[in-house]
C-alpha positions as a Markdown table, in Angstrom:
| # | Residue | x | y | z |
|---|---|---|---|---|
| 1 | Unk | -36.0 | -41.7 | 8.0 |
| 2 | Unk | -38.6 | -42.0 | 5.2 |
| 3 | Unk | -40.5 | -38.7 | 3.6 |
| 4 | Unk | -42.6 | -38.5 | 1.0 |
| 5 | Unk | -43.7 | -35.8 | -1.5 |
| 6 | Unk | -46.7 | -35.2 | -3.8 |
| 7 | Unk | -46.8 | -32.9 | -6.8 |
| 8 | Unk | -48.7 | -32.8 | -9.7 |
| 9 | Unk | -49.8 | -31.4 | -13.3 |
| 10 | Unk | -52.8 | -30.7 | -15.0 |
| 11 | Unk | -52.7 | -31.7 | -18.5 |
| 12 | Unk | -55.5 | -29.5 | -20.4 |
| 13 | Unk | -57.1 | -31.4 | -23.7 |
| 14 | Unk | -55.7 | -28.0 | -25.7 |
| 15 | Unk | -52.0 | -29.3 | -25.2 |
| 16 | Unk | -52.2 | -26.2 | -21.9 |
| 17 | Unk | -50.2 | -27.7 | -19.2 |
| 18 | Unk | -50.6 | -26.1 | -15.3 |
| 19 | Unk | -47.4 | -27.2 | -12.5 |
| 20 | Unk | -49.7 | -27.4 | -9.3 |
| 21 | Unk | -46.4 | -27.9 | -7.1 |
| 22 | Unk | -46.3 | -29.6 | -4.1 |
| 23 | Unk | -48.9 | -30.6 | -2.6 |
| 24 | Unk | -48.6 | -32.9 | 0.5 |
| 25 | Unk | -45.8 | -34.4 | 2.7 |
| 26 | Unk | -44.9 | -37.5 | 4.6 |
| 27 | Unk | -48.3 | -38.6 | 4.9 |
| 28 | Unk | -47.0 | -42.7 | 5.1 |
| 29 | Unk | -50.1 | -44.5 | 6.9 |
| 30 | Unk | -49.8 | -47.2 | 9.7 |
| 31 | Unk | -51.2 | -49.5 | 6.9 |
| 32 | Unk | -48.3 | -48.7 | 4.6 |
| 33 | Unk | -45.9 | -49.0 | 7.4 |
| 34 | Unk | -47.1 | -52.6 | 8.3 |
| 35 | Unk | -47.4 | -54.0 | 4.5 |
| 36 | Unk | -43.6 | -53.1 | 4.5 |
| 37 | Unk | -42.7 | -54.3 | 7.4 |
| 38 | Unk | -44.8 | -58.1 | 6.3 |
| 39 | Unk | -43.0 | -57.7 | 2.8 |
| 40 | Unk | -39.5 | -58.0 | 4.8 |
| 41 | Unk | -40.2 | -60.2 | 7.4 |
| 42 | Unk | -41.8 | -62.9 | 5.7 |
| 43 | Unk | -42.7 | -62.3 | 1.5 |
| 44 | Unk | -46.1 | -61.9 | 2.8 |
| 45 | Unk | -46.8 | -58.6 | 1.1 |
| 46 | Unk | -45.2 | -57.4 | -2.2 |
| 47 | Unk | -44.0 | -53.6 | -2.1 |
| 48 | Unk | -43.5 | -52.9 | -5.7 |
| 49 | Unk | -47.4 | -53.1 | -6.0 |
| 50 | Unk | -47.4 | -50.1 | -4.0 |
| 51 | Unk | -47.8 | -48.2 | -7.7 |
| 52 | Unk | -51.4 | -47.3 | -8.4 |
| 53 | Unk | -52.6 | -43.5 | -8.2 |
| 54 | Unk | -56.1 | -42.8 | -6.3 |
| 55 | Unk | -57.7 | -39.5 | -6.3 |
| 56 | Unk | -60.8 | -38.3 | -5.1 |
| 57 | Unk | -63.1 | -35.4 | -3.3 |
| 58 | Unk | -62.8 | -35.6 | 0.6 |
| 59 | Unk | -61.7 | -32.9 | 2.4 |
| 60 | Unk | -60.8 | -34.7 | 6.1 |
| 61 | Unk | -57.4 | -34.0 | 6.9 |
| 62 | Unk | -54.8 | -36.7 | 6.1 |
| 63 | Unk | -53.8 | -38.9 | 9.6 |
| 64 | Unk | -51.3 | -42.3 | 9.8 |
| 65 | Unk | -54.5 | -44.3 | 10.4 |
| 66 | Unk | -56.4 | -43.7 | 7.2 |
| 67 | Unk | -56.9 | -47.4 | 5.4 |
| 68 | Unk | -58.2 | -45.6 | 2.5 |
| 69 | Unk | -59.2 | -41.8 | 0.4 |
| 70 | Unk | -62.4 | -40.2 | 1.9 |
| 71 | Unk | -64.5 | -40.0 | -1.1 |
| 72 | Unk | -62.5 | -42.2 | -3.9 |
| 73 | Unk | -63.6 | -40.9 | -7.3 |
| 74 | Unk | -64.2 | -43.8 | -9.7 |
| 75 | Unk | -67.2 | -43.1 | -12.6 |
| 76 | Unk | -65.4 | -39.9 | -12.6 |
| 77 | Unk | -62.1 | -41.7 | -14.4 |
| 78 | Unk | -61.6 | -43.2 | -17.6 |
| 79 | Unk | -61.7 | -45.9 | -17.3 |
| 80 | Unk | -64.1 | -46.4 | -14.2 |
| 81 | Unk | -63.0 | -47.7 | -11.0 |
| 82 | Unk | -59.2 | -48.1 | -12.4 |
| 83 | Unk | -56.5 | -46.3 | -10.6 |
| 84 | Unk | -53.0 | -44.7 | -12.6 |
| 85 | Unk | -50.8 | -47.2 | -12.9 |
| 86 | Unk | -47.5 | -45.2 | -12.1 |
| 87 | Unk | -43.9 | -45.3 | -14.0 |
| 88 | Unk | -41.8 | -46.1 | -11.6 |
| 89 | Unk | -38.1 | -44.9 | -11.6 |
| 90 | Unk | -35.1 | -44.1 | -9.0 |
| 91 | Unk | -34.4 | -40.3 | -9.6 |
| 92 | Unk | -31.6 | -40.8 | -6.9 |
| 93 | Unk | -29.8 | -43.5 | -5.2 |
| 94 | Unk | -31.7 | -43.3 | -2.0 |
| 95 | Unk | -35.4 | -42.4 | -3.7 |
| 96 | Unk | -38.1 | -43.9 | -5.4 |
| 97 | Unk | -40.8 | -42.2 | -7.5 |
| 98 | Unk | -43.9 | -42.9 | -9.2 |
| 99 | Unk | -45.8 | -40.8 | -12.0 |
| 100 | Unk | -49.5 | -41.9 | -12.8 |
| 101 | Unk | -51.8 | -39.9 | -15.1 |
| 102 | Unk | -55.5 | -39.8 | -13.7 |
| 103 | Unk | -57.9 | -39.1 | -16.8 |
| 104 | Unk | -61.3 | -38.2 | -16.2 |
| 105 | Unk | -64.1 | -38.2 | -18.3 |
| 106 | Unk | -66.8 | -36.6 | -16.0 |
| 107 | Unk | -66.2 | -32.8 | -14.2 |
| 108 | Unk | -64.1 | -33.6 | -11.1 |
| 109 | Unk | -63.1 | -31.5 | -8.0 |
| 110 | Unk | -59.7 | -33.3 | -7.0 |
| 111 | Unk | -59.0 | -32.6 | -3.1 |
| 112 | Unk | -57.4 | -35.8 | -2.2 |
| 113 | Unk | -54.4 | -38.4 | -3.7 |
| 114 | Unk | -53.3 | -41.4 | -2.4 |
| 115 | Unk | -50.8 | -44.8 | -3.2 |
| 116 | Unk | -52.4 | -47.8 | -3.0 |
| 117 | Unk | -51.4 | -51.4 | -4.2 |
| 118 | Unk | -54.5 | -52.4 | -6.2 |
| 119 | Unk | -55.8 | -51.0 | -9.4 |
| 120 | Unk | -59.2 | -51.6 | -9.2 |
| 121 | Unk | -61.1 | -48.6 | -6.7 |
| 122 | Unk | -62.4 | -49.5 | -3.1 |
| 123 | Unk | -59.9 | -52.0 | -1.9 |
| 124 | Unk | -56.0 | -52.5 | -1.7 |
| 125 | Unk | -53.6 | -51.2 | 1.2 |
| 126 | Unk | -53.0 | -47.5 | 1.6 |
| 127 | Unk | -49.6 | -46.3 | 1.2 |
| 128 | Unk | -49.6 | -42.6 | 1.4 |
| 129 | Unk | -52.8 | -40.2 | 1.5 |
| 130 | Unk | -52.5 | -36.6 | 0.4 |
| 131 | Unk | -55.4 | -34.0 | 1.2 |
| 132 | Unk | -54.8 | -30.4 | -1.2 |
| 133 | Unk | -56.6 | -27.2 | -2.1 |
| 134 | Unk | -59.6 | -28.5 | -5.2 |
| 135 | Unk | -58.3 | -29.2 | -8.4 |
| 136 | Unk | -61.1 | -28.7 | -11.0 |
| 137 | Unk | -60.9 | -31.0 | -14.2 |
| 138 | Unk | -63.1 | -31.0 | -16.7 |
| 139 | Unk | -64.6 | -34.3 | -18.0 |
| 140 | Unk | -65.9 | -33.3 | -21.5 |
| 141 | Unk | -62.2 | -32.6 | -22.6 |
| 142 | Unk | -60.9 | -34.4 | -21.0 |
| 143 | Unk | -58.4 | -33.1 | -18.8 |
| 144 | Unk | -55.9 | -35.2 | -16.8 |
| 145 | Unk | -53.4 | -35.1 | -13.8 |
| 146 | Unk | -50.2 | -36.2 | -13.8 |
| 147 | Unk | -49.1 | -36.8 | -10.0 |
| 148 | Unk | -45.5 | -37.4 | -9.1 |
| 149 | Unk | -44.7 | -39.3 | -5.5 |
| 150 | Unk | -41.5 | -39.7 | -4.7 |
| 151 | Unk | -40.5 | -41.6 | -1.2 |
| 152 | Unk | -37.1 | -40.5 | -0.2 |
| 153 | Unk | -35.2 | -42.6 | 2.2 |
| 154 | Unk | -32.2 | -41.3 | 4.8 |
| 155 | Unk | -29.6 | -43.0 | 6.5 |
| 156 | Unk | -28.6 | -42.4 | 9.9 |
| 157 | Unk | -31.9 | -41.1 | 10.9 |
């Protein structure tokens, strides 16, 4: 079985640092599903590009047939219409995980997260899509998050 988990940080400008928890679960798309899938069947698709944060302002409930966020934020980030690129790292044998720092530069109401395989906003596969209570950020700051996804894998499932 695969699972997947989103937390985050907000990283105030006065050095301030607020743990937001979790917030989503297993939200792997169809479109996720099937770049893998191409990736091992045939080199078609690359999976390690699966490493660039999205966030943005929809509110519609996350579902396996979401191609990409709601409301992708792109002015709002610094710099415009680039997503995180994430650190990648194996915390465990049978996990991977990627942390991406989101900086804005405008006010921002983050509702929504997602893993895509493109940097630049408004195209790209969607790996994961996470829909969360608002975040507020604060532009003139600026304030950041720092979202951690980590896909954890399990044999004999």
């Amino acid at each position: 079985t695969m699972t997947s988990r989103l937390s985050a940080v907000i990283n105030y400008v006065d050095g301030r640092i607020f743990d937001c928890g979790t917030l989503g679960y297993r939200s792997i798309t169809n479109a996720g599903v099937g770049f893998l899938v191409d990736d091992w069947d045939s080199d078609a698709q690359n999976i390690t590009s699966m490493n660039f944060h999205a966030c943005g302002v929809g509110t519609t409930a996350e579902n396996v047939t979401d191609t990409a966020l709601q409301t992708e934020s792109t002015t709002a980030l610094n710099p415009n219409s680039t997503r995180a690129t994430g650190a990648r790292s194996t915390p465990a044998s049978n996990q991977w995980r990627s942390v991406g720092t989101l900086t804005c530069d405008a006010d921002i109401a983050v509702t929504e997260h997602g893993i895509l395989d493109q940097a630049a906003t408004g195209g790209g596969t969607l790996w994961d899509r996470s829909v969360f209570a608002v975040i507020n950020l604060v532009g003139a700051n600026p304030d950041s998050l720092q979202a951690t996804y980590t896909c954890t894998l399990t044999a004999g499932g």
